[in-house]
Amino acid sequence: MTAAGDPGAGENVVAVVAALGSAAAFAVGAALEQSEAKLEERAPPLDPRLLLRLIRRPRWLLAWVPETIGTGLQALALSFGPLILVEPLLITGLFLAIPLAAALNRRPVHRRDYAVVALGGAGLAAFLLAAQPRPGIAQPSVAGWLGVALWAGPVLAACLFFAWCAGNATRAVLLGVASGLLYGVAASLLKALTAELSLDPGAIFARGQTYALVVTGLAAVILNQNALQSSRIAVPLMAIAIADPAVSVAVGVTAFHEKIDTSGVRPWIQVCAGLAMLAAMWLASTTRSDIRQAPPPSRNNGPH
């Protein structure tokens, strides 16, 4: 048992408090974003015009205040605590986002949403606890990043392709996975650039990773708004909350040469946890949507 005076115990307390604060801030931001995104005409995935319309909405811009606070608290939590402690705590924010979004959208709260989030969160926590990812190298090679592109690119393309013709809830899950994938890749790029910044700050603008981060981050934000348009808030946020850390672990293994524990029964726990996360996404995809899309803008059909 860890002693009360152990510095590690104090660091974990800071990580837990910061992670819970981050989860609450993200919940507020996401609820504000969705309340505005659903008022816009549904946009095709990755259509930048959706973002251009949303930035004209004061409440959508206001959402970036808690989003920024949440990002800062998440970084603080990860600096004091491990991924396996911080990421499952971040998903608890969904339990706050659900009633907030319901209130803003003037919709009833659905208990099924809590069940879907609980199942997905439990699967994520079990997977990370069993995997126990360990640090690898600080700076991946070009071949390592190409390896990430070889599996992340097809997964992203598949999500976008099937989301194009899917129903509301399924579309929200697929776009949530796609945006979570991009967030995970962006976090990995930021991690590599942070290591580079500590050595040579000026060289950061000469690295292709910097511009890849900008493009990836912007695409993730657009897909996030696409997903929020499609269903109740628990559906896309649950997919994002699972895909983001899962992709971070996958990038860590393939590019940063991080190791996951495969001893004993851990692989079986990881498989069962993965199945639980897939089951949560399937249940979310079968959710009946009560989101009403904004009507298309009226056009003057009279004589010119």
C-alpha positions as a printed Julia matrix, in Angstrom:
304×3 Matrix{Float64}:
   0.0     0.0     0.0
   1.28    3.48   -0.79
   2.17    5.56    2.23
   0.21    8.74    2.78
   3.39   10.8     2.54
   4.55    9.16   -0.69
   5.08   11.81   -3.4
   3.51    9.42   -5.91
   0.25    9.46   -3.96
   0.18   13.26   -4.03
   0.83   13.3    -7.76
  -2.03   10.88   -8.36
  -4.37   13.1    -6.32
  -3.43   16.08   -8.5
  -3.96   13.93  -11.62
  -7.41   12.77  -10.44
  -8.59   16.27   -9.51
  -7.26   17.75  -12.77
  -8.8    14.92  -14.84
 -12.22   15.34  -13.22
 -12.02   19.11  -13.73
 -11.06   18.53  -17.35
 -13.98   16.12  -17.81
 -16.44   18.68  -16.41
 -15.03   21.48  -18.59
 -15.19   19.32  -21.73
 -18.8    18.38  -20.86
 -19.86   22.02  -20.68
 -18.05   22.87  -23.91
 -19.48   19.9   -25.81
 -23.03   20.63  -24.66
 -22.74   24.25  -25.82
 -21.23   23.17  -29.14
 -23.96   20.64  -29.84
 -26.76   23.06  -28.99
 -25.47   25.3   -31.78
 -24.28   22.67  -34.28
 -27.71   21.03  -34.44
 -29.25   24.36  -35.45
 -27.19   24.36  -38.64
 -28.14   22.52  -41.81
 -26.42   19.14  -41.83
 -23.1    19.35  -43.63
 -21.19   16.59  -45.44
 -18.23   15.2   -43.47
 -15.17   17.48  -43.52
 -17.08   20.33  -45.15
 -15.28   23.47  -43.83
 -18.37   25.61  -44.48
 -19.95   24.16  -41.34
 -17.11   25.61  -39.27
 -17.41   28.95  -41.04
 -21.1    29.1   -40.15
 -20.54   28.04  -36.54
 -17.93   30.69  -35.8
 -20.67   33.28  -36.35
 -22.58   31.88  -33.37
 -21.55   33.52  -30.06
 -22.55   30.53  -27.91
 -20.48   28.17  -30.06
 -17.47   30.47  -29.65
 -18.17   30.64  -25.91
 -17.85   26.83  -25.79
 -14.14   27.17  -26.54
 -13.55   28.75  -23.13
 -14.33   25.53  -21.19
 -12.77   23.49  -24.02
  -9.49   25.39  -23.58
  -9.65   25.01  -19.8
 -10.34   21.3   -20.23
  -7.35   20.87  -22.53
  -5.07   22.6   -20.04
  -6.35   20.47  -17.16
  -5.97   17.31  -19.25
  -2.33   18.2   -19.97
  -1.8    18.85  -16.25
  -3.4    15.52  -15.34
  -1.25   13.59  -17.84
   1.89   15.31  -16.52
   1.17   14.02  -13.01
  -0.59   10.72  -13.71
  -0.44    7.85  -16.21
  -2.74    7.4   -19.21
  -4.46    4.44  -17.53
  -5.57    6.7   -14.67
  -6.44    9.89  -16.55
  -8.31    8.68  -19.66
 -11.05    6.63  -17.9
 -11.7     9.63  -15.63
 -12.17   11.9   -18.65
 -15.08    9.79  -19.88
 -16.96   10.57  -16.65
 -17.63   14.01  -18.13
 -20.19   12.41  -20.41
 -22.44   11.81  -17.39
 -22.53   15.6   -16.98
 -22.76   16.34  -20.72
 -25.91   14.22  -21.11
 -28.21   16.28  -18.81
 -26.59   19.57  -19.88
 -27.23   18.86  -23.56
 -30.76   17.7   -22.79
 -31.47   20.95  -20.97
 -29.97   23.14  -23.71
 -31.81   21.23  -26.44
 -35.03   21.01  -24.4
 -35.11   17.25  -24.73
 -35.67   14.55  -22.1
 -32.71   12.66  -20.62
 -32.56    9.04  -21.84
 -31.31    6.49  -19.3
 -30.04    4.29  -22.14
 -27.4     6.96  -22.84
 -25.96    6.49  -19.35
 -25.82    2.72  -19.86
 -23.99    3.08  -23.19
 -21.44    5.48  -21.66
 -20.95    3.24  -18.61
 -20.3     0.17  -20.79
 -17.87    2.03  -23.04
 -16.08    3.63  -20.09
 -15.73    0.32  -18.27
 -14.31   -1.3   -21.39
 -11.81    1.53  -21.86
 -10.7     1.41  -18.22
 -10.28   -2.39  -18.3
  -8.29   -2.24  -21.55
  -5.87    0.43  -20.31
  -5.42   -1.29  -16.94
  -4.63   -4.59  -18.65
  -2.44   -3.08  -21.36
  -0.28   -1.02  -18.95
   1.4     0.93  -21.8
   5.06    1.71  -21.08
   7.06    4.61  -22.57
   9.15    4.16  -25.71
  11.2     6.59  -27.8
  10.67   10.36  -27.72
  10.86   11.0   -31.48
   9.44    8.54  -34.05
  11.17    8.05  -37.38
   9.67    8.92  -40.76
   9.05    5.21  -41.28
   7.18    5.12  -37.97
   4.83    7.92  -39.06
   4.32    6.21  -42.43
   3.35    3.07  -40.53
   0.7     5.07  -38.67
  -0.63    6.45  -41.96
  -0.9     2.92  -43.39
  -3.48    1.84  -40.8
  -5.02    5.18  -39.73
  -5.72    6.35  -43.3
  -7.87    3.33  -44.32
  -9.76    3.38  -41.01
 -10.54    7.08  -41.45
 -11.58    6.59  -45.07
 -13.87    3.68  -44.13
 -15.55    5.71  -41.37
 -16.19    8.63  -43.72
 -17.43    6.39  -46.54
 -19.97    4.53  -44.42
 -21.0     7.67  -42.54
 -21.95    9.27  -45.87
 -25.02    7.06  -46.27
 -25.66    5.95  -42.65
 -28.59    6.86  -40.43
 -28.36    9.43  -37.66
 -26.98    7.38  -34.75
 -24.71    5.2   -36.89
 -23.42    8.31  -38.63
 -22.7     9.91  -35.25
 -20.73    6.85  -34.09
 -18.7     6.62  -37.31
 -17.91   10.33  -37.34
 -17.13   10.16  -33.63
 -14.64    7.36  -34.26
 -13.14    9.33  -37.16
 -12.73   12.5   -35.1
 -11.4    10.5   -32.14
  -8.87    8.89  -34.47
  -7.7    12.3   -35.65
  -7.57   13.63  -32.09
  -5.41   10.65  -31.1
  -3.05   11.19  -34.02
  -2.92   14.94  -33.28
  -2.05   14.23  -29.64
   0.79   11.97  -30.77
   2.1    14.62  -33.16
   1.94   17.18  -30.36
   3.82   14.8   -28.07
   6.65   14.47  -30.6
   6.74   18.22  -31.24
   6.86   18.95  -27.5
   9.97   16.81  -27.22
  11.46   18.68  -30.19
  10.52   22.06  -28.69
  12.54   21.36  -25.55
  15.66   20.77  -27.67
  15.38   23.32  -30.49
  12.33   25.64  -30.44
  13.18   27.22  -33.79
  13.28   23.91  -35.63
   9.61   23.26  -34.97
   8.57   25.34  -37.99
  10.81   23.29  -40.27
   9.19   20.01  -39.27
   6.43   18.52  -41.39
   4.81   17.27  -38.19
   3.89   20.85  -37.27
   1.79   21.32  -40.4
   0.4    17.8   -40.14
  -0.77   18.7   -36.63
  -2.56   21.83  -37.87
  -4.35   19.94  -40.67
  -5.2    16.95  -38.47
  -6.48   19.12  -35.62
  -8.67   21.24  -37.9
 -10.13   18.13  -39.59
 -10.84   16.62  -36.15
 -12.75   19.74  -35.05
 -14.87   19.74  -38.22
 -15.69   16.03  -37.9
 -16.52   16.56  -34.23
 -19.15   19.15  -35.21
 -20.45   16.83  -37.97
 -20.88   14.1   -35.36
 -22.64   16.39  -32.88
 -25.23   17.27  -35.55
 -26.27   13.66  -36.0
 -27.56   12.32  -32.7
 -27.89   12.81  -28.94
 -24.65   13.95  -27.38
 -23.81   10.66  -25.63
 -23.48    8.83  -28.97
 -20.67   10.78  -30.68
 -18.89   11.74  -27.45
 -18.73    8.13  -26.29
 -17.17    7.12  -29.63
 -14.66    9.99  -29.43
 -13.8     9.24  -25.79
 -13.01    5.62  -26.68
 -11.29    6.16  -30.03
  -8.98    8.96  -28.87
  -7.02    7.04  -26.17
  -7.23    3.76  -28.12
  -5.61    5.42  -31.13
  -3.02    7.06  -28.86
  -2.04    3.61  -27.59
  -1.93    2.23  -31.15
   0.27    5.12  -32.34
   2.43    4.64  -29.26
   3.02    1.0   -30.17
   3.57    1.51  -33.91
   5.49    4.82  -33.95
   6.91    5.43  -30.46
   7.76    1.73  -29.87
   5.86    1.71  -26.6
   5.13   -1.67  -25.05
   1.9    -3.1   -23.71
   1.78   -5.93  -21.2
   0.76   -9.25  -22.78
   1.65  -11.53  -19.87
  -0.71  -14.01  -18.25
  -4.4   -13.35  -18.77
  -3.91   -9.72  -19.82
  -4.45  -10.37  -23.56
  -7.79  -12.01  -22.8
  -8.82   -9.04  -20.65
  -7.8    -6.7   -23.45
  -9.88   -8.66  -25.98
 -12.93   -8.7   -23.69
 -12.51   -4.99  -23.0
 -12.29   -4.33  -26.74
 -15.49   -6.3   -27.28
 -17.2    -4.26  -24.55
 -16.19   -1.03  -26.3
 -17.43   -2.36  -29.64
 -20.7    -3.42  -27.98
 -21.12    0.1   -26.56
 -20.62    1.58  -30.02
 -23.1    -0.86  -31.54
 -25.69   -0.01  -28.87
 -25.05    3.68  -29.51
 -25.51    3.17  -33.26
 -28.97    1.69  -32.64
 -30.07    4.67  -30.55
 -33.17    6.39  -31.79
 -32.27    9.99  -32.51
 -34.46   12.83  -31.28
 -32.33   15.52  -32.94
 -34.28   17.72  -35.31
 -32.14   19.09  -38.08
 -32.41   22.72  -39.04
 -34.34   23.22  -42.26
 -32.34   24.22  -45.32
 -32.15   27.95  -45.9
 -35.16   29.31  -47.76
 -34.68   30.42  -51.3
 -36.54   33.09  -53.15
 -38.23   31.33  -56.06
 -40.01   34.44  -57.29
 -39.21   36.27  -60.47
 -35.83   37.96  -60.81
